[in-house]
C-alpha positions as MATLAB code, in Angstrom:
seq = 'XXXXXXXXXXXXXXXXXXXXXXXXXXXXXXXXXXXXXXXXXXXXXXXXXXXXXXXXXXXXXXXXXXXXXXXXXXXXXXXXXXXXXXXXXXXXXXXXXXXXXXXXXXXXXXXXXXXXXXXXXXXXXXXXXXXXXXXXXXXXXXXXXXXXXXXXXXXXXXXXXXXXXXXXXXXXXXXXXXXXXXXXXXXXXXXXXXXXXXXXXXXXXXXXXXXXXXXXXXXXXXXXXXXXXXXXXXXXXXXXXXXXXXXXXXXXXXXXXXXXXXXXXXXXXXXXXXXXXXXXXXXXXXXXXXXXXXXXXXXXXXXXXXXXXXXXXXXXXXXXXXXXXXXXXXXXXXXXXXXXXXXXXXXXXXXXXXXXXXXXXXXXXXXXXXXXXXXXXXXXXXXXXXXXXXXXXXXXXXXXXXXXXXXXXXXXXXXXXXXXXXXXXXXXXXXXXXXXXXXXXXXXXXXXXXXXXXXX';
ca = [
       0.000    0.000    0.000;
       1.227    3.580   -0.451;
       2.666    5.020    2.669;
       4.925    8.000    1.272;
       5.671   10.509    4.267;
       5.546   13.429    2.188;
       3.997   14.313   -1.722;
       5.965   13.991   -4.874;
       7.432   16.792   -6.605;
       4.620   16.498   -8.805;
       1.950   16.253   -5.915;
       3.405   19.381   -4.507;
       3.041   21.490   -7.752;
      -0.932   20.530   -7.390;
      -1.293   21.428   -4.064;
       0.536   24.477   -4.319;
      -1.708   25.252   -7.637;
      -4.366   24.784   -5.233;
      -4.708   28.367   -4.271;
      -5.356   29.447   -7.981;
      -9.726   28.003   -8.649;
      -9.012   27.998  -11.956;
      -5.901   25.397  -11.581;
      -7.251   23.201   -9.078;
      -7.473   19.707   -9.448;
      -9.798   17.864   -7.320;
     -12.097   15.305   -9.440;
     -14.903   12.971   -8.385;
     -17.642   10.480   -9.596;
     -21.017   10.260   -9.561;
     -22.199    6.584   -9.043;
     -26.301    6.251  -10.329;
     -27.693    3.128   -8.229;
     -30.238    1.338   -8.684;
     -31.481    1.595   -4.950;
     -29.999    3.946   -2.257;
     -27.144    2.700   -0.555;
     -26.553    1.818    3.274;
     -24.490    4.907    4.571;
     -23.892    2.853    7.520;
     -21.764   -0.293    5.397;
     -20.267    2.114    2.851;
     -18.967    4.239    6.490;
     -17.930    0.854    7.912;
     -15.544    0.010    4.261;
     -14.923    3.445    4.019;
     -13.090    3.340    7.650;
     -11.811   -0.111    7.120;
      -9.977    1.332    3.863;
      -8.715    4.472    5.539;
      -7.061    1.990    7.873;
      -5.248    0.161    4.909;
      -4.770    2.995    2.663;
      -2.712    5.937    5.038;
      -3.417    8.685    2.621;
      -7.047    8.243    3.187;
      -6.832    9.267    7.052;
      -4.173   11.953    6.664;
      -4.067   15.847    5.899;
      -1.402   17.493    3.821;
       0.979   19.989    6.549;
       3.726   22.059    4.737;
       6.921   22.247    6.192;
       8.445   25.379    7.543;
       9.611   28.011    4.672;
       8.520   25.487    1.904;
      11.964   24.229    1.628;
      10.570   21.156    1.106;
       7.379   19.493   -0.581;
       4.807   19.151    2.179;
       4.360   16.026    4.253;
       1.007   13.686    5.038;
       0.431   13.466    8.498;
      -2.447   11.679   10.875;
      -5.489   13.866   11.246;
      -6.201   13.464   15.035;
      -9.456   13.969   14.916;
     -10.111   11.289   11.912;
     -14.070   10.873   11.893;
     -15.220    8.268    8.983;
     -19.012   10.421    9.936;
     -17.130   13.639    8.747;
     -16.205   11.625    5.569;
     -19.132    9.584    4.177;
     -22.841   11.669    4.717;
     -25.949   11.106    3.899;
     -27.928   13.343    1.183;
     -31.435   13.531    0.713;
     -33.290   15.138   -2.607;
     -36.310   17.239   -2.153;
     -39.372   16.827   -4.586;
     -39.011   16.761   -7.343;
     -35.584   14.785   -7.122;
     -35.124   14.093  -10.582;
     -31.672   14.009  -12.458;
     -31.179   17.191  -13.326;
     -31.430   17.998   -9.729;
     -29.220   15.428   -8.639;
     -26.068   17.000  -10.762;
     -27.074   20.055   -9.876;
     -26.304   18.840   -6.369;
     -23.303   17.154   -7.323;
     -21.763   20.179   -8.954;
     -22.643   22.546   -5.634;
     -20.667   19.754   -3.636;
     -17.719   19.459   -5.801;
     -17.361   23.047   -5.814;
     -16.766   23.388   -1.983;
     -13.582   23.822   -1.398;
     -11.651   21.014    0.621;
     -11.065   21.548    4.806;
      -7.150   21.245    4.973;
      -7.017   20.531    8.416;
      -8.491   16.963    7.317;
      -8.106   13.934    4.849;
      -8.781   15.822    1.452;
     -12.240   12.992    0.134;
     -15.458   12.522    0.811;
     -18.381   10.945   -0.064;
     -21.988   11.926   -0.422;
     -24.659    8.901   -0.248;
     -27.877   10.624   -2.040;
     -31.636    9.244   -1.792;
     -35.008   10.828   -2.375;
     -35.009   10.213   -6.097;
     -38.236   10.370   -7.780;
     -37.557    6.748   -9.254;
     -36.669    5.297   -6.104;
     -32.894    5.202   -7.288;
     -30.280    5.937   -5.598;
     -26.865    8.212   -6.071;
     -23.685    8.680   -4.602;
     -21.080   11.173   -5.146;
     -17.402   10.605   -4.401;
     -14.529   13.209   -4.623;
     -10.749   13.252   -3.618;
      -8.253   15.971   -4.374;
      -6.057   14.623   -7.127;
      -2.880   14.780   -4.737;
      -4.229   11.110   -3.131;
      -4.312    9.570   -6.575;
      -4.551    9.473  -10.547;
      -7.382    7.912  -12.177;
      -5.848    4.361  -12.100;
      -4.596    4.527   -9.100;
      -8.472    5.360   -7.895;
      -9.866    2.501   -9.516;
      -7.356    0.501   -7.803;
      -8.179    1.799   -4.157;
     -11.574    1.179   -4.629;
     -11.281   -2.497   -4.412;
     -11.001   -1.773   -0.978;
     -14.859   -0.808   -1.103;
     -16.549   -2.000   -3.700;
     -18.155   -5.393   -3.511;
     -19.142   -8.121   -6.285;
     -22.988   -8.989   -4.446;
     -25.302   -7.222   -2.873;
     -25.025   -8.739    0.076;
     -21.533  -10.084    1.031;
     -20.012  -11.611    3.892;
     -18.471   -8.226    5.560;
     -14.408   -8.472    5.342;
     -12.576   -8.361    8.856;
     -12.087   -4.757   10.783;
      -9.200   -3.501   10.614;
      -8.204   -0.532   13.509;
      -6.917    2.257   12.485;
      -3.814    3.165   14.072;
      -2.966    5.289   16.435;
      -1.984    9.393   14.944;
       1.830    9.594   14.757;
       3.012   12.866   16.804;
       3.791   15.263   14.658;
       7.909   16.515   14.762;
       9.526   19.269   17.093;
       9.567   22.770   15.494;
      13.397   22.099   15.633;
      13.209   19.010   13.957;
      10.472   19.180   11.406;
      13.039   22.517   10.623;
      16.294   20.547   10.175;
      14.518   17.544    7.915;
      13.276   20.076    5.795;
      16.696   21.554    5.271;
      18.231   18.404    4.692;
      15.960   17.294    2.009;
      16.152   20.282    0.260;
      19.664   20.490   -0.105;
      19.782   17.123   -0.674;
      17.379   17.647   -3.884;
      18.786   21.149   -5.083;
      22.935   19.886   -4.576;
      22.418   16.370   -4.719;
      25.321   15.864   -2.860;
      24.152   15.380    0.745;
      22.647   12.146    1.964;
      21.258   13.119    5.766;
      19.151   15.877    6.474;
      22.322   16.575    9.680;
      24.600   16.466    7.389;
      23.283   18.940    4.376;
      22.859   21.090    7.599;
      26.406   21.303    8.045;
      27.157   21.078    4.086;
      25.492   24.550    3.702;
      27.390   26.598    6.269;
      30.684   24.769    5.336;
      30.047   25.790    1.500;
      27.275   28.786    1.053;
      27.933   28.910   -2.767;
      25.906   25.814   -3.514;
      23.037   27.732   -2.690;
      23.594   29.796   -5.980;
      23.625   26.469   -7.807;
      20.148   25.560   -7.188;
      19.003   29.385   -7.803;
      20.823   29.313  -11.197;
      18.827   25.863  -12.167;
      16.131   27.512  -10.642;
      16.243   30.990  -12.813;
      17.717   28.341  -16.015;
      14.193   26.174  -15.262;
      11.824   29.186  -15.343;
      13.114   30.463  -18.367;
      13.150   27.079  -20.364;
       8.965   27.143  -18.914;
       8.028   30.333  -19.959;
       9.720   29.508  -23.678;
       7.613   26.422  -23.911;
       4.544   28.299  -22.921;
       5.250   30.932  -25.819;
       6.030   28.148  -28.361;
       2.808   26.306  -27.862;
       1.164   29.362  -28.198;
      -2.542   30.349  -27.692;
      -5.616   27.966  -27.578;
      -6.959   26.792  -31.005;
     -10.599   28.112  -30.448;
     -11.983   31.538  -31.360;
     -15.235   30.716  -29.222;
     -13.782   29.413  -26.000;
     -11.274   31.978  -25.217;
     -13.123   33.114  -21.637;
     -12.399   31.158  -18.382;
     -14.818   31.033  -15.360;
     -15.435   29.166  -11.954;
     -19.119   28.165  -13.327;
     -19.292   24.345  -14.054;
     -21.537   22.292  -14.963;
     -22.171   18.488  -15.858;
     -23.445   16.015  -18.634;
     -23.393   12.612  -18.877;
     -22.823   10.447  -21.719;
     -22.855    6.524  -22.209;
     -22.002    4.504  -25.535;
     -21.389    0.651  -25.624;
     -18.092   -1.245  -25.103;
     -18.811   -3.606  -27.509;
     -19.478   -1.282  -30.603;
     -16.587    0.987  -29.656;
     -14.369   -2.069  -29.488;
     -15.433   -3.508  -32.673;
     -15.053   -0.261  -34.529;
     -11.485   -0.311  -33.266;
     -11.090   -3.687  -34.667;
     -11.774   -2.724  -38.146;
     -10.005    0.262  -37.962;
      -7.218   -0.963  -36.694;
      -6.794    1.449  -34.126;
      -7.578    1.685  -29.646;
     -10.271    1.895  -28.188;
      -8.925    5.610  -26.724;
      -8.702    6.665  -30.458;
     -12.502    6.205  -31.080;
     -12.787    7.586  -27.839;
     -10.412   10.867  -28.485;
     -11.809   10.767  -31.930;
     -15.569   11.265  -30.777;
     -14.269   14.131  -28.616;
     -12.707   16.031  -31.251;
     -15.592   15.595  -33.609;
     -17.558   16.654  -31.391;
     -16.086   19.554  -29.982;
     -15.619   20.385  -34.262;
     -18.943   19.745  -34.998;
     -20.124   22.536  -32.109;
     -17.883   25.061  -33.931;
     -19.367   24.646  -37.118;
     -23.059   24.908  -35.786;
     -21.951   28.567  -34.676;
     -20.200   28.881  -37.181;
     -16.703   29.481  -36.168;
     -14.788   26.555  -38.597;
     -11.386   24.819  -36.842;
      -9.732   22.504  -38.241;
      -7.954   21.397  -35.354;
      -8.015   21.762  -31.435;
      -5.661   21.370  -28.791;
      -6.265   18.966  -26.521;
      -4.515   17.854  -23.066;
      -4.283   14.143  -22.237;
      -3.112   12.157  -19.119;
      -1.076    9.385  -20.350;
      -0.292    6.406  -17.615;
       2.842    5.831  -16.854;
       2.595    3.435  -13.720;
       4.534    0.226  -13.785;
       3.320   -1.662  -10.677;
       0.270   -2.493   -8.817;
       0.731    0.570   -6.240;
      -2.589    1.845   -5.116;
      -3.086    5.330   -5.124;
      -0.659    8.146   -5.524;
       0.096    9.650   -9.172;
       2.156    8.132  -12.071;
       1.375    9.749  -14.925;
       2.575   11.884  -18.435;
       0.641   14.831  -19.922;
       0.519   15.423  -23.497;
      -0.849   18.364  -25.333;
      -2.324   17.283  -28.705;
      -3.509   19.221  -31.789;
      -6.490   16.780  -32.752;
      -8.194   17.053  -35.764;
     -11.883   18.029  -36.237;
     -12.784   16.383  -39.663;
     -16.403   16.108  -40.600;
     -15.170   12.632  -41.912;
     -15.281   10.410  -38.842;
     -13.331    7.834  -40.952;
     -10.231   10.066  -41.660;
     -10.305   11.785  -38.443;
     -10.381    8.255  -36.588;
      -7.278    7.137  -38.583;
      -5.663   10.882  -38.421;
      -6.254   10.351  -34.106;
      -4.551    7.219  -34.337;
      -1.143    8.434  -35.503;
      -1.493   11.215  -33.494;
      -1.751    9.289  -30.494;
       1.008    7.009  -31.204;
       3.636    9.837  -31.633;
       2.646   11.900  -28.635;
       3.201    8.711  -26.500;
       6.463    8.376  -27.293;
       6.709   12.297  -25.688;
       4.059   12.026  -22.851;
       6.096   12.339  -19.819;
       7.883   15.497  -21.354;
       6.386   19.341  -21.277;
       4.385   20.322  -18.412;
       3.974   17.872  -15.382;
       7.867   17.103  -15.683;
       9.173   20.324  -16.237;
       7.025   22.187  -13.624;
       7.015   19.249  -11.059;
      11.289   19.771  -11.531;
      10.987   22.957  -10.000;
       8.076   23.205   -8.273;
       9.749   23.580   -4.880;
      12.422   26.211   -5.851;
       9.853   28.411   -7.502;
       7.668   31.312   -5.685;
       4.188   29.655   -5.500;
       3.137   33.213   -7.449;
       5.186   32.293  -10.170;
       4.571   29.097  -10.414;
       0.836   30.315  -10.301;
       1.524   32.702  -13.987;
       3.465   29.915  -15.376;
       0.831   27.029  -15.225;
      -1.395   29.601  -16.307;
       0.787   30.286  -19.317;
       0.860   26.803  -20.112;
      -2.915   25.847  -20.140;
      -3.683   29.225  -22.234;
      -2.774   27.012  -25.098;
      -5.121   23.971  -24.684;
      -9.287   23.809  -25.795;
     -10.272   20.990  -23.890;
      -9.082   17.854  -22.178;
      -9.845   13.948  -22.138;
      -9.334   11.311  -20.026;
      -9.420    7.613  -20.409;
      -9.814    4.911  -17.079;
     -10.134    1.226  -17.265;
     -12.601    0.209  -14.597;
     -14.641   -3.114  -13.513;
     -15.924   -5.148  -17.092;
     -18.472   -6.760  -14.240;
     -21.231   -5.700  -12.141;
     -20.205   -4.485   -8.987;
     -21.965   -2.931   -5.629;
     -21.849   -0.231   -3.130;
     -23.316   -0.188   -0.291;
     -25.776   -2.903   -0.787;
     -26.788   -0.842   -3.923;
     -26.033   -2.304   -7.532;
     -23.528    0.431   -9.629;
     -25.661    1.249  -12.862;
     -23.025    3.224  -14.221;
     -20.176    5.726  -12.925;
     -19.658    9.099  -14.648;
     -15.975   10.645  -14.031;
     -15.943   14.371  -13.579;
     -12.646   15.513  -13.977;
     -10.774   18.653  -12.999;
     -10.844   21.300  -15.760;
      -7.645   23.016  -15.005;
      -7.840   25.934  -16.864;
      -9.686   24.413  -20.306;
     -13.168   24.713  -21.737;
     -14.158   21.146  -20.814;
     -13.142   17.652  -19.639;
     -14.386   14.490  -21.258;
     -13.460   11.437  -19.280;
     -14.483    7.921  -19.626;
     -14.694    5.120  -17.228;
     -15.310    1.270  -18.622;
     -17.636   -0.255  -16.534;
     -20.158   -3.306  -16.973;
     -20.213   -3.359  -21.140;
     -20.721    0.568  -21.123;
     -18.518    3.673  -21.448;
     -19.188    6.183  -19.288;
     -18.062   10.007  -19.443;
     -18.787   12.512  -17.662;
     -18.731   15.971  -19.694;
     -17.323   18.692  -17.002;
     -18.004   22.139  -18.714;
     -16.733   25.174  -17.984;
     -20.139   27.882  -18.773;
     -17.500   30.737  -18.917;
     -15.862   29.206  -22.055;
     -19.207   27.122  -23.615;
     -22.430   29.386  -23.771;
     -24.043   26.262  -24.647;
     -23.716   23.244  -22.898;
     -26.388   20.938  -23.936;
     -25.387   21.798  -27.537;
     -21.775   20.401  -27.080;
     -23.176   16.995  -25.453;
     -25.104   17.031  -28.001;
     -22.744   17.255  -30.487;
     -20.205   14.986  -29.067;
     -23.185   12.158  -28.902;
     -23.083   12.549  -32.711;
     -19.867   12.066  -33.084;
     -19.956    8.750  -31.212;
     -22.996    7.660  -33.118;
     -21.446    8.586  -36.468;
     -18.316    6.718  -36.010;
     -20.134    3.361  -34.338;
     -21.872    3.657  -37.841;
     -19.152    4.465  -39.932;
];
């Protein structure tokens, strides 16, 4: 299980982003049921897998002067009640309500002072459904590494033998002043020299040799200017219509089947993701040409996996930025995708999570703030792609009918991101309303996409 004492250098850049709305990166999932579930067995998993997973019962403390990436420490005053609530949906309780609900809670932001998830268990739908809403800030994990920690919830009947209790252990004390103070130092000599292998000793390594202090400024000033030349090289975003940014979201969700996606891969030769990206793009075209505003291609960011265990939780992942086509052909812009895709893997751990991630600790968080900023100026929209359950599976005594993604816009006009589940494909469409003036026209649009290439 993943037990890291303090975040990646990657981690640490989204936390510190954290302060800008517009950057951050929490995402979530809303579950439909097909009966509400028990609060009271999804709290008792819930606090059984906070006691496996650590990062599920700890809060994110930054050290002192941010000379090093902050560290996860016990919350004292872990509740599992705090965690996983109950929701109920005044008449009429319909769908449209329930997003609407979902959106107002993923908006809030998190409480640092505690574990940054938590779970909303909704009933009072007018079909006698059930919902439930889950969200986590994306320094606890990636997509994939999600998925993976919610084995430790999820169950394959309805009404299962209960796994064993595990006790959650006891808080760790936090350090001295003094010595939180000195570990800091250490490790962030020991990352800016490279030279020093005990927080004690980079101690002394610094007063016995001041001048390595203007080696890591020097990579610092090199790394900032090598970021702010990428950012000008990519350029500005590819739309004319979605130029504005906003902190108004909203949701749609979309669902196509595994099977015909998967067979029009087949014949095409190409992924699943392609017919996947490619419905995106088409979609996203297709809106621009209803308004008339004609692109011919947008940019587009994508998470690419880069994980190589079974490690649950955390983040291990590339970003590529991606001019996708927007042909009215679905046939050419399928194929046109699939070499696109297939170069920009080769380059997906280069550009912005590496480069910023490098430096995130020797940077001013205001700078780092204008340079991110910089960066997603020059993407439209972004996409997402997670391999979950190809089986039926349950949650609180309530049977999953499908699971809608929402994930974090970061600066871009929307997110489309797909979860497998059960023989279906399920996206949720996270809009920004600042940048799309109409929503319900772009799901539309990208559902005829999808249709057109299933027929094509």
């Amino acid at each position: 299980m993943l037990d890291a004492d303090r975040l990646s250098d990657f981690e640490s850049l989204l936390w510190t982003l954290e302060r800008d709305p517009l950057l951050a990166s929490g995402f979530a999932n809303i579950t439909l049921l097909d009966r509400p579930a028990d609060v009271d067995r999804m709290r008792r998993r819930m606090a059984r897998a906070a006691a496996l997973i650590p990062r599920l019962r700890r809060r994110i403390l930054s050290d002192p002067a941010n000379l090093a990436p902050p560290r996860w420490v016990d919350d004292p005053d872990f509740a599992i009640e705090r965690h996983v609530r109950r929701a109920h949906l005044d008449p009429p309780g319909d769908r449209g309500q329930l997003i609407a609900a979902a959106m107002e809670f993923c908006r809030r932001p998190y409480d640092p002072d505690h574990p940054l998830w938590e779970f909303l268990v909704f009933d009072g739908l007018d079909d006698g459904t059930g919902a439930m809403v889950q969200r986590f800030h994306h320094t606890i994990a990636d997509g994939v590494g999600m998925v993976r920690m919610s084995e430790q919830f999820i169950d394959l009947e309805r009404h299962p033998s209960e796994p064993e209790p595990v006790a959650i252990p006891e808080p760790r004390p936090l350090p001295s002043a003094v010595g939180a103070s000195r570990e800091a130092l250490g490790h962030a000599l020991g990352r800016t020299i490279g030279s020093v292998q005990h927080g004690i000793a980079a101690t002394a390594g610094l007063f016995s040799d001041p001048s390595r202090l203007g080696d890591g400024a020097r990579r610092s000033i090199e790394a900032t200017r090598a970021l702010t030349a990428e950012a000008g090289a990519m350029g500005r975003r590819r739309s004319p219509l979605w130029t504005a940014r906003s902190e108004c979201r909203t949701l749609r969700l979309l669902r196509i089947p595994f099977d015909e996606v998967r067979r029009v891969a087949h014949e095409h030769g190409v992924t699943v993701n392609d017919v996947f990206v490619a419905g995106a793009s088409g979609g996203a075209g297709r809106y621009h040409r209803l308004v008339g505003a004609d692109v011919d291609a947008l940019r587009m960011a994508m998470p690419v996996n880069t994980r190589a265990d079974r490690s649950v939780g955390g983040n291990a992942f590339g970003l590529a930025r991606i001019l996708v086509p927007t042909d009215v052909d679905p046939s050419l812009r399928l194929g046109r995708v699939h070499e696109i895709l297939g170069e920009a893997r080769h380059h997906a751990g280069v550009g912005l999570v590496e480069n910023l991630a490098g430096v995130a600790n020797l940077l001013p968080a205001s700078m780092l703030v204008r340079i991110t900023r910089a960066q997603v100026a020059s993407v439209d929209f972004a996409s997402s792609n997670v391999r979950g359950a190809p089986f039926p599976v349950y949650l609180g005594g309530a049977l999953v009918e499908s699971n809608h993604p929402i994930g974090p816009l970061t600066g871009t006009a929307f997110n489309l991101t797909m979860l497998s589940y059960n023989g279906s494909l399920d996206m949720g469409l996270h809009i920004d309303e600042g940048a799309v003036e109409a929503p319900d026209l772009l799901a539309r649009c990208i559902g005829l996409a999808y249709d057109e290439l299933l027929a094509a």
